[in-house]
XYZ file of C-alpha atoms in Angstrom:
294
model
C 0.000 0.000 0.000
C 2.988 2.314 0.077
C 1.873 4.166 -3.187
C 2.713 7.067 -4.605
C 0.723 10.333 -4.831
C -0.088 9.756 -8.654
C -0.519 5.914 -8.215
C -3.377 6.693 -5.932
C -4.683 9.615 -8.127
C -4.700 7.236 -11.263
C -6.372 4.112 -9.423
C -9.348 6.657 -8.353
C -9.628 8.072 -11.896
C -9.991 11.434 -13.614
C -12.532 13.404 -11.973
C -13.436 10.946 -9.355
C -15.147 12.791 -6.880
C -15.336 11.412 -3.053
C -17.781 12.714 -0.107
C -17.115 12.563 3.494
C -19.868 12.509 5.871
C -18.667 13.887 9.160
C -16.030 15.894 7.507
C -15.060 17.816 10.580
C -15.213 14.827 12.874
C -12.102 13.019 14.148
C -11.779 10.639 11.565
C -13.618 13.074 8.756
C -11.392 16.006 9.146
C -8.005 13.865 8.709
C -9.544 11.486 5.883
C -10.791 14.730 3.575
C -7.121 16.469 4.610
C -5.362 12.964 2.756
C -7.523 12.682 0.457
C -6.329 16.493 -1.128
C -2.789 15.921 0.009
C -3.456 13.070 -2.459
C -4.926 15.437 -5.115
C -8.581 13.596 -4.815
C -11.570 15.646 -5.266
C -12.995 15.607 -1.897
C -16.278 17.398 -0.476
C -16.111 17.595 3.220
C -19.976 16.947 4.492
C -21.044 18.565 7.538
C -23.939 20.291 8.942
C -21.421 23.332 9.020
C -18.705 21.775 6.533
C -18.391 22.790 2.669
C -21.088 20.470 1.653
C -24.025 20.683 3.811
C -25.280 17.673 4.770
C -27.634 16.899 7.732
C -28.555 13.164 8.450
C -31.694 14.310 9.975
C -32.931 16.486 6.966
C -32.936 13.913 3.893
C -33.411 16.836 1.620
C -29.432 17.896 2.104
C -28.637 14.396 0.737
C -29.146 14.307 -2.823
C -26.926 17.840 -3.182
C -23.873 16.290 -1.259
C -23.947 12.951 -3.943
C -24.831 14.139 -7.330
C -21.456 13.055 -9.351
C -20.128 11.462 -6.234
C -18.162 8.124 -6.821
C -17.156 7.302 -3.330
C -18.291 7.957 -0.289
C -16.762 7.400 3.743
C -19.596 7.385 6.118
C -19.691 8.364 9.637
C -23.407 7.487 10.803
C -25.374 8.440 13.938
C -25.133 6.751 16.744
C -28.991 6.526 17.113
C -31.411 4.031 16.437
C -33.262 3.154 14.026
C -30.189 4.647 11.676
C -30.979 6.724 8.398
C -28.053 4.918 6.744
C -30.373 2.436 5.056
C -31.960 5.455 3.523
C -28.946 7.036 2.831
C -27.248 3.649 1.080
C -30.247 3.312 -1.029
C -29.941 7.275 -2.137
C -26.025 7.043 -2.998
C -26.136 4.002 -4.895
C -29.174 5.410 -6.951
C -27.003 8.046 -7.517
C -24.328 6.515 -9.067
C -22.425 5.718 -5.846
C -19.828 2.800 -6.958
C -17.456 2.439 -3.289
C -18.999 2.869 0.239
C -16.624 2.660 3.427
C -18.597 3.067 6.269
C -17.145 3.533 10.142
C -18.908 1.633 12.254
C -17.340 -0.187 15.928
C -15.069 -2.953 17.058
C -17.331 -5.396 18.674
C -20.737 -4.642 17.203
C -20.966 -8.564 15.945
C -20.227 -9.793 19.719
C -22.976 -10.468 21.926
C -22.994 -8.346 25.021
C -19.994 -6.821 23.917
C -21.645 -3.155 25.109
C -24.585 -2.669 27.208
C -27.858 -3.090 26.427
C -27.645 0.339 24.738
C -26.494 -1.727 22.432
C -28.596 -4.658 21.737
C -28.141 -6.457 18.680
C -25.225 -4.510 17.203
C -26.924 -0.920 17.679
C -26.912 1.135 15.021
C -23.499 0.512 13.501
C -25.024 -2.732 12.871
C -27.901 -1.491 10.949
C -25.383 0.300 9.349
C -22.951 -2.803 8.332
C -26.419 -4.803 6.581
C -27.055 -1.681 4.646
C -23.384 -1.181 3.531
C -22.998 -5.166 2.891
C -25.922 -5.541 1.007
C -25.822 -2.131 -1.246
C -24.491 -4.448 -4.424
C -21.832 -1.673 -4.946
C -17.740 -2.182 -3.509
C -17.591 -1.541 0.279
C -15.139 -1.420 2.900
C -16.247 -1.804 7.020
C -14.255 -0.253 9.497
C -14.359 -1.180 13.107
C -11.976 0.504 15.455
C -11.707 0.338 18.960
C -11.612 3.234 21.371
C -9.672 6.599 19.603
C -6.852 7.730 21.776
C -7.937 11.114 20.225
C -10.231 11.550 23.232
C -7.725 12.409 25.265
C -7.347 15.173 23.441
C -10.023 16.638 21.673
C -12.931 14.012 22.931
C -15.092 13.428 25.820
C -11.801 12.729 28.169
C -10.182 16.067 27.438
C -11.942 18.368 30.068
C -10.976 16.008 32.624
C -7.480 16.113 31.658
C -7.049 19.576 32.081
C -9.130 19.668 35.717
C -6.456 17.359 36.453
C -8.933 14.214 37.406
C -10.618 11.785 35.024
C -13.351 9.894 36.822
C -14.577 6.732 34.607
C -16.415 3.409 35.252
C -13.690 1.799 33.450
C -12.230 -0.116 36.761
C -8.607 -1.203 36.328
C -9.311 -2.408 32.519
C -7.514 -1.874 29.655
C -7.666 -1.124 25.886
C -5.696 -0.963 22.917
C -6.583 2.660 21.941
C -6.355 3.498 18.179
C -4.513 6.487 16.829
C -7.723 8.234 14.445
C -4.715 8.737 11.722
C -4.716 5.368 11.266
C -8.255 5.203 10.819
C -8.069 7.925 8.408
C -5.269 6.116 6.699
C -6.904 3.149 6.493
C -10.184 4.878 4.881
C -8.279 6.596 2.546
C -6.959 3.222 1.159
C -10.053 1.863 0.698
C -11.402 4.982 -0.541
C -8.786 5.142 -3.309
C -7.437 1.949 -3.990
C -9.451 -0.181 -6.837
C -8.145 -3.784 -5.315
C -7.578 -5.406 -2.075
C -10.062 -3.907 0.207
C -13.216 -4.642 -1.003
C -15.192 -6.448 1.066
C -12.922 -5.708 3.701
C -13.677 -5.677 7.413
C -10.685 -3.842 9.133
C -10.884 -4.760 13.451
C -8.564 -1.796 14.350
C -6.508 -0.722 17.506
C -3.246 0.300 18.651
C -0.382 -2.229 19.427
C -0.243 -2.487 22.960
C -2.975 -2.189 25.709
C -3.132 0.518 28.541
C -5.199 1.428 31.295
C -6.849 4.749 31.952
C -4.047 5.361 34.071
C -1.383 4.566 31.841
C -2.249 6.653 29.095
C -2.472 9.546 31.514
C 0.958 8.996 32.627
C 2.582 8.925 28.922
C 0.865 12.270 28.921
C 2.269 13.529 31.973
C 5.820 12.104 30.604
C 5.260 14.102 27.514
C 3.588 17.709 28.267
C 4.018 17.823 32.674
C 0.305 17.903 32.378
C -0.599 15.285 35.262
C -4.428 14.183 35.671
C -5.514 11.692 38.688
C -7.783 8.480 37.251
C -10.545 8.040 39.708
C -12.701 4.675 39.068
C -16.666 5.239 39.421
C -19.218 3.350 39.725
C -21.364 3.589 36.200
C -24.895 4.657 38.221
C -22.876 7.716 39.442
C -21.108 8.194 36.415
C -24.285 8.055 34.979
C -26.166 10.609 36.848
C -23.065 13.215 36.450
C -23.508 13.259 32.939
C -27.755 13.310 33.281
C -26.896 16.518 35.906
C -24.624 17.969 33.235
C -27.974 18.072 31.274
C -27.360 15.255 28.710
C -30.605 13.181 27.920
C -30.951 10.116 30.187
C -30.739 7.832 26.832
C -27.567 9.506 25.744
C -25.678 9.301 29.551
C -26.856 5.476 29.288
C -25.500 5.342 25.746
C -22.093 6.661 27.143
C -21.597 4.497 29.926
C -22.545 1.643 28.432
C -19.584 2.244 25.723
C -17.336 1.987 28.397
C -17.873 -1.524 29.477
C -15.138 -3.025 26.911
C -12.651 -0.759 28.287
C -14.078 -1.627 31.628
C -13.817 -5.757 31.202
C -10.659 -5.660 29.232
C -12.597 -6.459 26.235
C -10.663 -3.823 23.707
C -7.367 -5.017 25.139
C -6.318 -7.312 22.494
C -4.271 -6.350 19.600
C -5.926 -6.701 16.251
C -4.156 -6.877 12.717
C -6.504 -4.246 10.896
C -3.772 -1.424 10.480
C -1.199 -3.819 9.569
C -3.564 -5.997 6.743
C -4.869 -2.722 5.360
C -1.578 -0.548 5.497
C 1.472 -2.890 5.363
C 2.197 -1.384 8.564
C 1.985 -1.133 12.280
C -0.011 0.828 14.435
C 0.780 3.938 15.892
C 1.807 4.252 19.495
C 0.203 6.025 22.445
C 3.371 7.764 22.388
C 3.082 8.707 18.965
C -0.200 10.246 19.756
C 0.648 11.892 22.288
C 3.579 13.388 21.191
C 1.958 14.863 18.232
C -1.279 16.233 19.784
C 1.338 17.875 22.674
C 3.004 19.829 19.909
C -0.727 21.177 18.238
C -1.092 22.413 22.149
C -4.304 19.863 23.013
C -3.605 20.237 26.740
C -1.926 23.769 26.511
């Protein structure tokens, strides 16, 4: 996969044209910024990006794929999902790749809560993208390291205490420029990804704690990790004013860090990129120097 600029450029074909959903998202922002580093023709969908595009009002849709070829999609995490709807609309509209981002985990029973149940909506989203009759691409990575630094673990970092119901387990966190990597191979390459599920983490496991300490080793920044029970993590987040289906939502994600069950290694980066993962340290290193916990 180590291609050049031009290789990649010719395999997608003059005037290919790819859309983003989520453009400004973790994953959305760095796969549209490789994607024109690469010389692709990229529209970067967002509710506030340069294609509008709203997944709750269908009439942004059809604007954001007319002459689209490819598309990444970053669906809701709500249930039932539009991506059914929005599958059917991009392949009536010419629509010949489809990588969609969905979770590691979603085929294992009990994996997350019962927020969960039955895959969730990623899972609606995997039979749509699977069954679409054009090329597709699944990826399913594990918990981003990114949210250390620009996620929902970041304010607690800077308070200098990070209260989770995460226990003493562990989890191989993913670096999300691998993700985007990864997306922008199967965006742009015509062979070996299709049909493609990528499992993807980082290469080694760490506790809450753990990554909090290569932080501190990095930046001086030190934050305590204080384990919580999920009821009272639970209720902080409903007093914070977030919807008592969304706090569930939330905690219930955190039960594979909690049980260890995002600990293991998988290959995804590595079959996809020719490559390893990125570090913790890596990640941490890099989002010191763009001043994430300045």
């Amino acid at each position: 996969m180590t291609q050049t600029n031009a290789t990649h450029t010719d395999t997608m074909g003059a005037g290919n044209t790819v859309l983003v959903i989520g453009g400004s998202g973790k994953t959305g922002r760095r796969t549209v910024a490789r994607l024109r580093e690469l010389g692709v023709e990229t529209r970067a969908a967002s509710r506030s990006g340069d294609t509008l595009f709203d997944w709750a009002d269908r009439t942004t849709w059809q604007a954001a794929l007319d002459g689209v070829d490819a598309v990444y999609i970053v669906p809701l995490d709500t249930s039932p999902s539009p991506t059914p709807a929005f599958v059917a609309q991009a392949v009536a509209s010419g629509v010949r790749r489809l990588v969609l981002l969905s979770a590691r985990g979603v085929d294992v029973p009990g994996y997350f809560g019962s927020s969960f149940e039955g895959g969730g909506p990623h899972m609606e989203s995997e039979v749509a993208v699977r069954s679409s009759g054009v090329a597709w691409t699944i990826l399913r990575p594990g918990w981003f390291a990114q949210n250390f630094s620009e996620g929902v673990f970041l304010d607690g970092v800077r308070a200098g205490e990070l209260a989770l119901p995460t226990g003493s387990g562990a989890a191989a966190f993913v670096d999300a420029d691998d993700i985007a990597a990864v997306a922008v191979a199967a965006l742009t390459d015509e062979d070996g990804h299709d049909g493609e599920v990528y499992e993807l983490s980082g290469p080694r496991a760490l506790g809450i704690a753990d990554v909090l300490e290569e932080i501190a080793k990095v930046t001086g920044v030190r934050a305590a990790y204080v384990p919580v029970e999920e009821s009272v993590f639970r209720a902080g987040l409903v007093a914070q004013g977030l919807p008592e289906e969304e706090a569930a939502l939330w905690t219930d994600a955190m039960k594979p860090i909690r049980t260890s069950q995002e600990a293991p290694v998988t290959d995804g980066v590595r079959r996809a990129l020719g490559r390893p993962p990125r570090d913790v340290t890596d990640f941490v290193r890099d989002a010191s120097a763009a001043g994430a916990w300045s």
